[in-house]
CSV table of C-alpha atoms and ligand atoms in Angstrom, one decimal:
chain,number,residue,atom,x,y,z
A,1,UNK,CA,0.0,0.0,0.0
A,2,UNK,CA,1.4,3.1,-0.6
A,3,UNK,CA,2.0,6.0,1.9
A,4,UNK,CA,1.6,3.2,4.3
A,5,UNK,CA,2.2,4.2,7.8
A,6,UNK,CA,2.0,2.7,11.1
A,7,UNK,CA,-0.1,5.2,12.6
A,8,UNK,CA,-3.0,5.4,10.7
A,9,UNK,CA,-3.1,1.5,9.3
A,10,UNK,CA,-3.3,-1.9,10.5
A,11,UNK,CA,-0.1,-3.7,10.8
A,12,UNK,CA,1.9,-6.6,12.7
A,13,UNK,CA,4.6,-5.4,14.7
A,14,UNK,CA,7.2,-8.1,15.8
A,15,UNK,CA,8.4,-9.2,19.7
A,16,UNK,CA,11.8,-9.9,19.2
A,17,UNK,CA,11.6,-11.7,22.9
A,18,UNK,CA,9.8,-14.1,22.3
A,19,UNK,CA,9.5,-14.5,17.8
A,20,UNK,CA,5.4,-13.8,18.3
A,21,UNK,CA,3.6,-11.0,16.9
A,22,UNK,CA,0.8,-8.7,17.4
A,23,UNK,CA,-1.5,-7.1,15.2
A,24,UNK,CA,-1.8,-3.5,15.7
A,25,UNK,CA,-5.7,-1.7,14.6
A,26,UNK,CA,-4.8,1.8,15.3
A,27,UNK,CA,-7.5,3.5,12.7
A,28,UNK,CA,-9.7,1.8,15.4
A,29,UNK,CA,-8.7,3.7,18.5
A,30,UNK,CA,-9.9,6.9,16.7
A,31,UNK,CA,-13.6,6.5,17.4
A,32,UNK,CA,-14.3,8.5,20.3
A,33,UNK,CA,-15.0,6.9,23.4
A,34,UNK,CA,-18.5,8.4,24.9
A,35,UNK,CA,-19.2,5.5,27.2
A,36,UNK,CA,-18.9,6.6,30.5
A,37,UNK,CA,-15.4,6.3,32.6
A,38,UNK,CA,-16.4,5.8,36.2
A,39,UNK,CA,-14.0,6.3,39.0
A,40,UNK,CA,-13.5,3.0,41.5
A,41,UNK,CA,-14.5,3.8,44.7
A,42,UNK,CA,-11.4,3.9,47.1
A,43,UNK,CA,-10.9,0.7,48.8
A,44,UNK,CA,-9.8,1.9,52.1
A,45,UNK,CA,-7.9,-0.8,53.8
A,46,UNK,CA,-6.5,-1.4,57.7
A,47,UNK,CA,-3.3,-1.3,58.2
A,48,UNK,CA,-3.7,-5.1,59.8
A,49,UNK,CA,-6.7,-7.3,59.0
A,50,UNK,CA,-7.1,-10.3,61.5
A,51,UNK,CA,-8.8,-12.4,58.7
A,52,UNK,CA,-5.4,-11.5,56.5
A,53,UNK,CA,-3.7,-14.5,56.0
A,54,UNK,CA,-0.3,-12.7,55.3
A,55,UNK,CA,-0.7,-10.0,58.1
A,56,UNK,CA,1.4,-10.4,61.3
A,57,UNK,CA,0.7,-12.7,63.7
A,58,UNK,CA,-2.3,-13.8,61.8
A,59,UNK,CA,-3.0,-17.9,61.3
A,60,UNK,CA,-2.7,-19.0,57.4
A,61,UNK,CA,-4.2,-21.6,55.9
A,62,UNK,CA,-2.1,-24.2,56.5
A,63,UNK,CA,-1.8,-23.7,60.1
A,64,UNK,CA,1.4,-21.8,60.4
A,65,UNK,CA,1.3,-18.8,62.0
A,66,UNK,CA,3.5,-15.1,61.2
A,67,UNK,CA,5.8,-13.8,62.7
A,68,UNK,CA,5.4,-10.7,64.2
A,69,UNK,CA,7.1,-9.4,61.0
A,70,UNK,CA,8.1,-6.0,60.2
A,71,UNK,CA,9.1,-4.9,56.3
A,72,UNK,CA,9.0,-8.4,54.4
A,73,UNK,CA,8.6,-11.6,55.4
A,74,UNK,CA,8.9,-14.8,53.5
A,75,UNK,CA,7.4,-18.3,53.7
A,76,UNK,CA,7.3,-21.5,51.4
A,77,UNK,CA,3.8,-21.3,49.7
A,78,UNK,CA,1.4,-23.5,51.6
A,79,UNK,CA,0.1,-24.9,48.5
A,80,UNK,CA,3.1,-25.2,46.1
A,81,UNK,CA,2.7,-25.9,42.7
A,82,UNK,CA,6.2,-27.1,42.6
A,83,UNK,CA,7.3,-29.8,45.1
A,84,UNK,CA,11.4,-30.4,46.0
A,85,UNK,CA,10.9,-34.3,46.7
A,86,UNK,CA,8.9,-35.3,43.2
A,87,UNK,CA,10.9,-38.8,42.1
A,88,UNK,CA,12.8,-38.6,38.4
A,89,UNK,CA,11.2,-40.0,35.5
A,90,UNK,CA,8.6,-39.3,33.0
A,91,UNK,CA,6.3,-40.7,30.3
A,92,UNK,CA,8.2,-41.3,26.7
A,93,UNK,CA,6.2,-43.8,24.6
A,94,UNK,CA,6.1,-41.5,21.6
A,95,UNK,CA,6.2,-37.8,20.5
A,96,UNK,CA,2.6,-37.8,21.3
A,97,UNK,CA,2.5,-38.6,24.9
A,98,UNK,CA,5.7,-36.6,26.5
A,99,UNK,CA,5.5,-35.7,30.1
A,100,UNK,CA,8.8,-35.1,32.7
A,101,UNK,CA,8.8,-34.9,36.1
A,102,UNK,CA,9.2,-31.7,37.5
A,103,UNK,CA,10.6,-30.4,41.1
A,104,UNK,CA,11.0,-27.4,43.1
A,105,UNK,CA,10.3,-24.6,45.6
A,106,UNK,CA,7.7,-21.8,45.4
A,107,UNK,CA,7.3,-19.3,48.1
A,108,UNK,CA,5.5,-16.4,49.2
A,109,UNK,CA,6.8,-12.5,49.9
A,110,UNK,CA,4.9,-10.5,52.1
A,111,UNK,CA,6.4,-6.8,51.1
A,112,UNK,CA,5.0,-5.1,54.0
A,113,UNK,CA,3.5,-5.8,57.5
A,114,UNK,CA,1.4,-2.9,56.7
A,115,UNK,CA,-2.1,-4.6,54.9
A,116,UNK,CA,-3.1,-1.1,53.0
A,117,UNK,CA,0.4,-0.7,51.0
A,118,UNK,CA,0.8,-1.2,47.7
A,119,UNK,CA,3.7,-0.5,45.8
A,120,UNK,CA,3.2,3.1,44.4
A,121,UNK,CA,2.4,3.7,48.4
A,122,UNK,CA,5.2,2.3,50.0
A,123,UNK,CA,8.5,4.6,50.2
A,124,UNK,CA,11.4,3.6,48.2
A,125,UNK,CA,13.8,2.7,50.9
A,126,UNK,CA,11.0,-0.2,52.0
A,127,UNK,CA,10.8,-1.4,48.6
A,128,UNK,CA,14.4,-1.6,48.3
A,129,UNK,CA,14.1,-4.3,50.8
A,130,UNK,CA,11.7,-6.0,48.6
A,131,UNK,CA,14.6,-5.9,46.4
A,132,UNK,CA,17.2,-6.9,48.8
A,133,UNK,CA,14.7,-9.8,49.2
A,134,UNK,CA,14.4,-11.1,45.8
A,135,UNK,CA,18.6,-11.0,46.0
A,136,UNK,CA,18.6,-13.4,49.0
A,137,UNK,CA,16.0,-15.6,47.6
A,138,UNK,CA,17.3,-15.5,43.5
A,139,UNK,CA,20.4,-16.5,45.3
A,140,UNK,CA,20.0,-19.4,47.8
A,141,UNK,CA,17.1,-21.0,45.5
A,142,UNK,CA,19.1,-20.4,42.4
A,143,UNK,CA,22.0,-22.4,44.4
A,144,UNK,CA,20.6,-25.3,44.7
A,145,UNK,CA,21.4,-28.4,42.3
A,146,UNK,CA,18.0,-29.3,40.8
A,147,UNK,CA,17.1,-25.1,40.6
A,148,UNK,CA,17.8,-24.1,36.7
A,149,UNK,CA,15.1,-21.0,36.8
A,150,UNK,CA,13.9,-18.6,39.5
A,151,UNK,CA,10.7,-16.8,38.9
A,152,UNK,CA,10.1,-13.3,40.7
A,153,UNK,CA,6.5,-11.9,40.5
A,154,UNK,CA,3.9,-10.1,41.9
A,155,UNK,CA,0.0,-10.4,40.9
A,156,UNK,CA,-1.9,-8.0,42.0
A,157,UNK,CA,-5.7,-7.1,41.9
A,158,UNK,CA,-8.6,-9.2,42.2
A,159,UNK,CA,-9.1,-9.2,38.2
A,160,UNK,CA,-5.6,-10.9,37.9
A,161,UNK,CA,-6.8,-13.4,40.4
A,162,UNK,CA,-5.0,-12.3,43.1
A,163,UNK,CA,-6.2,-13.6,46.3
A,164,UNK,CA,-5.4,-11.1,49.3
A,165,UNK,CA,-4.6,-7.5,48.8
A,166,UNK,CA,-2.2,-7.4,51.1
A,167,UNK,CA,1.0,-6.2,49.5
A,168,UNK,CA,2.7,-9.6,48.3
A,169,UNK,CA,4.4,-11.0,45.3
A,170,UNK,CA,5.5,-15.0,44.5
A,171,UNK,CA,9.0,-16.9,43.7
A,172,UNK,CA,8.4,-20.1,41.9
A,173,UNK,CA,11.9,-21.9,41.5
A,174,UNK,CA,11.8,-25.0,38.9
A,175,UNK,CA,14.1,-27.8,37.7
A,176,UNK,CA,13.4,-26.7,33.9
A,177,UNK,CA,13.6,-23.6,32.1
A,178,UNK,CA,10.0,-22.4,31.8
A,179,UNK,CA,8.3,-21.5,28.7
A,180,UNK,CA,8.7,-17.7,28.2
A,181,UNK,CA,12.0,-17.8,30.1
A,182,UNK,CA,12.8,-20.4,27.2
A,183,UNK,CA,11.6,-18.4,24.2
A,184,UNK,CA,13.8,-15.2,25.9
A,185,UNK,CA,16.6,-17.7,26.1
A,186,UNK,CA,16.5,-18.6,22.5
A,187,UNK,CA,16.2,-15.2,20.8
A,188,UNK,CA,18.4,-13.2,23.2
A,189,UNK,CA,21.4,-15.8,22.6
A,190,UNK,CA,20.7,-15.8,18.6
A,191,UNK,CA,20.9,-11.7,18.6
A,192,UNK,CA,24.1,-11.7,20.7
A,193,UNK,CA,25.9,-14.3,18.5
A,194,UNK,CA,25.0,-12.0,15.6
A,195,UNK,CA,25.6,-8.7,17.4
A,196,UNK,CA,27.5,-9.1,20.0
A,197,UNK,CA,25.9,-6.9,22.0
A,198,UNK,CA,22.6,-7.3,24.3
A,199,UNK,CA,19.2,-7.2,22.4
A,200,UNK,CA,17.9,-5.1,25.4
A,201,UNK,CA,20.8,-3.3,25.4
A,202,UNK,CA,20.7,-2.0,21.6
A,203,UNK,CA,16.5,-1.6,22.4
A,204,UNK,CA,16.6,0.6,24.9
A,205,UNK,CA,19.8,2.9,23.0
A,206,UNK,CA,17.2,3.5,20.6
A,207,UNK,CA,14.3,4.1,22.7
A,208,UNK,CA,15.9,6.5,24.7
A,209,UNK,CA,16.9,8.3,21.2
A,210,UNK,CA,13.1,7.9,19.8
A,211,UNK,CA,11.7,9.2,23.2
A,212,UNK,CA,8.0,8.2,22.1
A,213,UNK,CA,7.2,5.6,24.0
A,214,UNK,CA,9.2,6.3,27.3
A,215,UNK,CA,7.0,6.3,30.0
A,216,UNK,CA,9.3,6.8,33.0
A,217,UNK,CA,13.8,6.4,34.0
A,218,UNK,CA,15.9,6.7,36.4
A,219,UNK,CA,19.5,6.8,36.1
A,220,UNK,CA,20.0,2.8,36.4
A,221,UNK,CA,16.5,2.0,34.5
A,222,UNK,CA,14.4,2.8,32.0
A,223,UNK,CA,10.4,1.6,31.6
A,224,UNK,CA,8.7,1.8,28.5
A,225,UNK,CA,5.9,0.8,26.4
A,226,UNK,CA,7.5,-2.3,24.4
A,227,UNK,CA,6.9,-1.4,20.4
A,228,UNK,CA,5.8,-4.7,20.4
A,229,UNK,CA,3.2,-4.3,23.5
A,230,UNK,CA,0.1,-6.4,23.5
A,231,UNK,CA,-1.8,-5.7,26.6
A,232,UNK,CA,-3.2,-1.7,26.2
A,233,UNK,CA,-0.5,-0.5,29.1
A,234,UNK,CA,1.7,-3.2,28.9
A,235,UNK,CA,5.5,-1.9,30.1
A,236,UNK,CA,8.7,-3.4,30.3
A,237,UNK,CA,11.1,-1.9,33.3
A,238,UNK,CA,15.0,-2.8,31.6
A,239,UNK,CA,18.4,-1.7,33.5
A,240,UNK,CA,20.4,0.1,31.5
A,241,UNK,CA,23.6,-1.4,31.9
A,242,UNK,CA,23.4,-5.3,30.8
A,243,UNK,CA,23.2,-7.8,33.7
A,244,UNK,CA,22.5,-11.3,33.6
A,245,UNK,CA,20.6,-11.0,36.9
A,246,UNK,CA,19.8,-9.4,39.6
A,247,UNK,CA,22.8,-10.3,41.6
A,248,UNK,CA,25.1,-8.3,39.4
A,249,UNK,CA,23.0,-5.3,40.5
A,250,UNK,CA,25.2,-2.9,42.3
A,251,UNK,CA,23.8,-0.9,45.3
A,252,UNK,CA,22.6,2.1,43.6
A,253,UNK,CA,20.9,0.2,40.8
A,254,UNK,CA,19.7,-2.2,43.4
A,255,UNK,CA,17.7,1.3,44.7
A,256,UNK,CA,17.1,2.4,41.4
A,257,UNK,CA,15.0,-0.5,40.4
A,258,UNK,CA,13.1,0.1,43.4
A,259,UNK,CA,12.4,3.5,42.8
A,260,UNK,CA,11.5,3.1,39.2
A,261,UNK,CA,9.4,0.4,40.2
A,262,UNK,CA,7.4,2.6,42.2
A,263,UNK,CA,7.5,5.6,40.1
A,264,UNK,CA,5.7,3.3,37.1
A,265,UNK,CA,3.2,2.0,39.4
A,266,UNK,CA,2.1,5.5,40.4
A,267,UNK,CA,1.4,6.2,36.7
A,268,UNK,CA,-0.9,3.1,36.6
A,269,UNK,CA,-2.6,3.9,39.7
A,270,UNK,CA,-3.1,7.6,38.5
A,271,UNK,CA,-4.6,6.7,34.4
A,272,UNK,CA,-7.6,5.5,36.1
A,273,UNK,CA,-7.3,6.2,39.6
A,274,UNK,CA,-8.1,3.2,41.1
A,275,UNK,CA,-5.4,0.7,42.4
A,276,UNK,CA,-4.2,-0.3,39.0
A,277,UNK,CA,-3.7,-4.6,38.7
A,278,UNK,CA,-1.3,-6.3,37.0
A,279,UNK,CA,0.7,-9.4,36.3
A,280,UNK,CA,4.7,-8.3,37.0
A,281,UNK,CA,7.9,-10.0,37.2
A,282,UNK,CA,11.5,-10.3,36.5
A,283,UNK,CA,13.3,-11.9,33.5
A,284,UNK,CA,16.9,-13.2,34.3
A,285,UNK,CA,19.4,-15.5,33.0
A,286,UNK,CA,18.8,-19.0,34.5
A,287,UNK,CA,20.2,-20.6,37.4
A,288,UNK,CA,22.2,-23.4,35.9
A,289,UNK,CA,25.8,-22.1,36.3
A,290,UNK,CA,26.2,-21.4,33.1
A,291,UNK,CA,27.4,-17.9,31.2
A,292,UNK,CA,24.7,-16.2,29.8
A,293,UNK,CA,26.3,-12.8,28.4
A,294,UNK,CA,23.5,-12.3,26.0
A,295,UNK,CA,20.7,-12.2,29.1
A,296,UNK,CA,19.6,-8.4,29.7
A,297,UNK,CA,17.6,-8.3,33.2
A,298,UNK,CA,14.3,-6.8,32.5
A,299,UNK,CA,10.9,-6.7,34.4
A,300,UNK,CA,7.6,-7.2,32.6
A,301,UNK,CA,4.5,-5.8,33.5
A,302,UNK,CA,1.0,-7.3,32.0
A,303,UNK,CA,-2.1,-5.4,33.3
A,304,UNK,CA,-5.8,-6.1,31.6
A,305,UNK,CA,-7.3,-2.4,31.9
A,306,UNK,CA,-8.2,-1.0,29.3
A,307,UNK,CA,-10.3,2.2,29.7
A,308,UNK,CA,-11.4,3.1,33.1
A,309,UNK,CA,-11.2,0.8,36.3
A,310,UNK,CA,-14.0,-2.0,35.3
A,311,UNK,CA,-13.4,-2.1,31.9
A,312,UNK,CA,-10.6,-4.8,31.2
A,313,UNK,CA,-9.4,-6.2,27.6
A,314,UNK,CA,-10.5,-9.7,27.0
A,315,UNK,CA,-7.8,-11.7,25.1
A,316,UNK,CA,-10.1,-13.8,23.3
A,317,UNK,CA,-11.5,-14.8,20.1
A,318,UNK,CA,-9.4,-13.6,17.3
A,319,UNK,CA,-6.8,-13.9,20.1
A,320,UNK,CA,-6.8,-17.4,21.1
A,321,UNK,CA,-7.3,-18.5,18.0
A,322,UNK,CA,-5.1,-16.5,15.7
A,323,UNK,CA,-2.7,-13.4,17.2
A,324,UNK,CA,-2.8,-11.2,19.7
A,325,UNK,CA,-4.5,-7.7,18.7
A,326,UNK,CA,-4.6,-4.2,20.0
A,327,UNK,CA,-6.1,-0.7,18.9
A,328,UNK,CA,-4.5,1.9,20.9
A,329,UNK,CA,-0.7,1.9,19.8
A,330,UNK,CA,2.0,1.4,21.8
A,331,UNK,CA,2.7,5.2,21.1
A,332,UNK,CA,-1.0,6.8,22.4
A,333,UNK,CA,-0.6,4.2,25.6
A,334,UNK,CA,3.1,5.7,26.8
A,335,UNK,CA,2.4,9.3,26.0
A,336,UNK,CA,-1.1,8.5,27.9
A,337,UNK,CA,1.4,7.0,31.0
A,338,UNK,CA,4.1,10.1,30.5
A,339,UNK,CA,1.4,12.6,30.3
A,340,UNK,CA,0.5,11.6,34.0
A,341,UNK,CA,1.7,13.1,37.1
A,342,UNK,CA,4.2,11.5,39.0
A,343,UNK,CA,2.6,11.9,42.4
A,344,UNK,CA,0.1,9.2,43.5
A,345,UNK,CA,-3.7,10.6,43.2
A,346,UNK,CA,-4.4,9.5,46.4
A,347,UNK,CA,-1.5,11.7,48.0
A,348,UNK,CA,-2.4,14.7,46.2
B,1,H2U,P1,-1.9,-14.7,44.8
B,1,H2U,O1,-1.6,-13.4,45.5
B,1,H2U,O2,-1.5,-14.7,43.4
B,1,H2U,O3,-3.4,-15.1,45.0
B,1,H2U,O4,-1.1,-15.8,45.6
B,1,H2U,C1,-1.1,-16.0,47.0
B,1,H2U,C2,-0.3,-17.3,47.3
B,1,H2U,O5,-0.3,-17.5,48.7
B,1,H2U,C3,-1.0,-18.5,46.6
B,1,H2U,O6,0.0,-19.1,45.8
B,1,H2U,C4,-0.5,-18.9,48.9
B,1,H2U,C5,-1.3,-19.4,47.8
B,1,H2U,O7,-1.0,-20.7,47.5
B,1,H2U,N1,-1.1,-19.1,50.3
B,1,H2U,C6,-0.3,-19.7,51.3
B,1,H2U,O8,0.8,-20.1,51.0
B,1,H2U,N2,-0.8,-19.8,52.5
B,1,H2U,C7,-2.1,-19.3,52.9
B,1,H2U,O9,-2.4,-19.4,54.0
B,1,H2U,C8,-3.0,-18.8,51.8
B,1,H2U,C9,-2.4,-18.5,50.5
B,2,ZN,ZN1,-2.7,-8.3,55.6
């Protein structure tokens, strides 16, 4: 087509993460939207619930009880999906009927004693120590023998099927390389052997020349809306120096992805002013004591709003079945998140 251009037509636009792609409809997001955009009432929370499970002092479900814990606290899940004691072995009778056995540890971080946090609440210096945390954990867990992948994440919100509101995230630690891990694992090497340079590394050199779909940075990190994005607000938070983990972090970048965590997180909270949900975690090079100089630390973040507190985007239909789609561009959604202030509505 001539005097095609990505703003005004449909087009696919390629995640170089993960191979996929995603078909972009931005000559839909022109309609005007006249539905109404109701604000969520504020969900004014204790700062300790006795029903809590993951407040101090409180009973949880399996019958262990808190500590009286202040900052974080961390327990192994009381219903892990991963178990450190499963025997080897598998099913192999054909290609068609594949199955491995699979081990390992899953626990649970409490970020805060205080039940009404959130991130974009808490100060920076306490969610350093969420940080400090994941170090600890990535380390010890990623240690361990049968450990080949550590996976740091927080979901949070009710519509991401989060169960407690009290601030928390998840490690699950596994004996394979998980899926999406995997597919990073693939592309990240092939571009380094080709480059020899970090695929995150040359990304972000160019986002930080293009400037359109920043959203937020910091001195040590960056967080963007990914030209590939597929959820309507989807970001990615990437360090700007390459490290392979978490544990290469130095001190000050070990505080600058706290602070950029929390700087984003504001911006969600304040594009609809409700307590914005979201599935986030870290990508890292895997825990098999192997060299991975092509692995560039990032932190995704997947949230389903779409435009206003209740109204979420459904991945389905033409989703499932073929590609993912999206009308707003990846463009419209970080000048939308830029455009915000940086000061959490509920403070100001
Ligand atoms: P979500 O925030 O994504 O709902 O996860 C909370 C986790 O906490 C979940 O994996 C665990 C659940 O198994 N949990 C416990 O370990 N102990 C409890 O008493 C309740 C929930
Ligand atoms: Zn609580």
């Amino acid at each position: 087509m001539s005097g095609f251009n990505i703003e005004d037509y449909p087009h696919r636009r390629l995640n170089p993460l993960t191979g996929e792609w995603v078909l972009v409809s931005p000559h839909r997001a022109k309609r005007p939207w006249q539905g109404q955009v109701e604000k969520a009432v504020i969900d004014e929370r204790p700062s300790h619930d006795p029903n809590c499970y993951l407040c101090a002092g409180n009973e949880r479900a399996g019958g262990k009880t808190n500590p009286d814990y202040k900052g974080t606290f961390v327990f192994t899940n009381d219903f892990s999906a991963l178990l450190t004691d499963t025997p080897a072995g598998g099913v192999d009778e054909s290609s068609l009927f594949q199955a491995k056995s699979e081990s390992g540890i899953c626990k649970v971080i409490c970020f805060s004693e205080d039940h009404s946090l959130t991130i974009p609440e808490m100060e920076v210096a306490d969610i350093r120590k969420v940080v400090d945390v994941w170090c600890e954990q990535f380390e010890e867990l990623g240690k361990k023998d049968f450990i080949r992948y550590v996976q740091i994440f927080e979901n949070k919100g009710a519509i991401m099927g989060c169960s407690n509101p009290h601030p928390h995230g998840q490690i699950w630690s596994s004996s394979s390389v998980p899926v999406e891990p995997a597919k990073e694992n693939q592309t990240q090497k092939e571009y380094y052997e080709e480059h020899g340079t970090t695929m995150l590394g040359d990304y972000i050199k160019a986002e930080l020349d293009k400037k359109e779909r920043l959203v937020v940075q910091n001195e040590h990190f960056v967080a963007l809306v990914p030209f590939w994005a597929t959820w309507p607000f989807e970001t990615i938070i990437i360090s700007k120096r390459a490290v392979q983990d978490i544990l290469e972090l130095t001190d000050e970048e070990k505080t600058g992805l706290a602070d950029i965590y929390k700087q984003l997180t504001i911006k969600y909270d304040n594009l609809f002013e409700t307590s914005f949900a979201y599935s986030a975690g870290l990508h890292q090079a895997p825990t098999d004591s192997s060299d991975y100089p092509e692995w560039h630390l990032h932190m995704h973040f997947y949230p389903p709003l779409l435009r206003s507190a209740a109204v979420k985007k459904f991945m389905v239909g033409y989703e499932m079945l073929a590609t993912p789609q999206r009308d707003i561009t990846a463009e419209q959604a970080a000048k939308r998140l830029r455009d915000l202030p940086g000061i959490h509505y509920k403070k100001s």
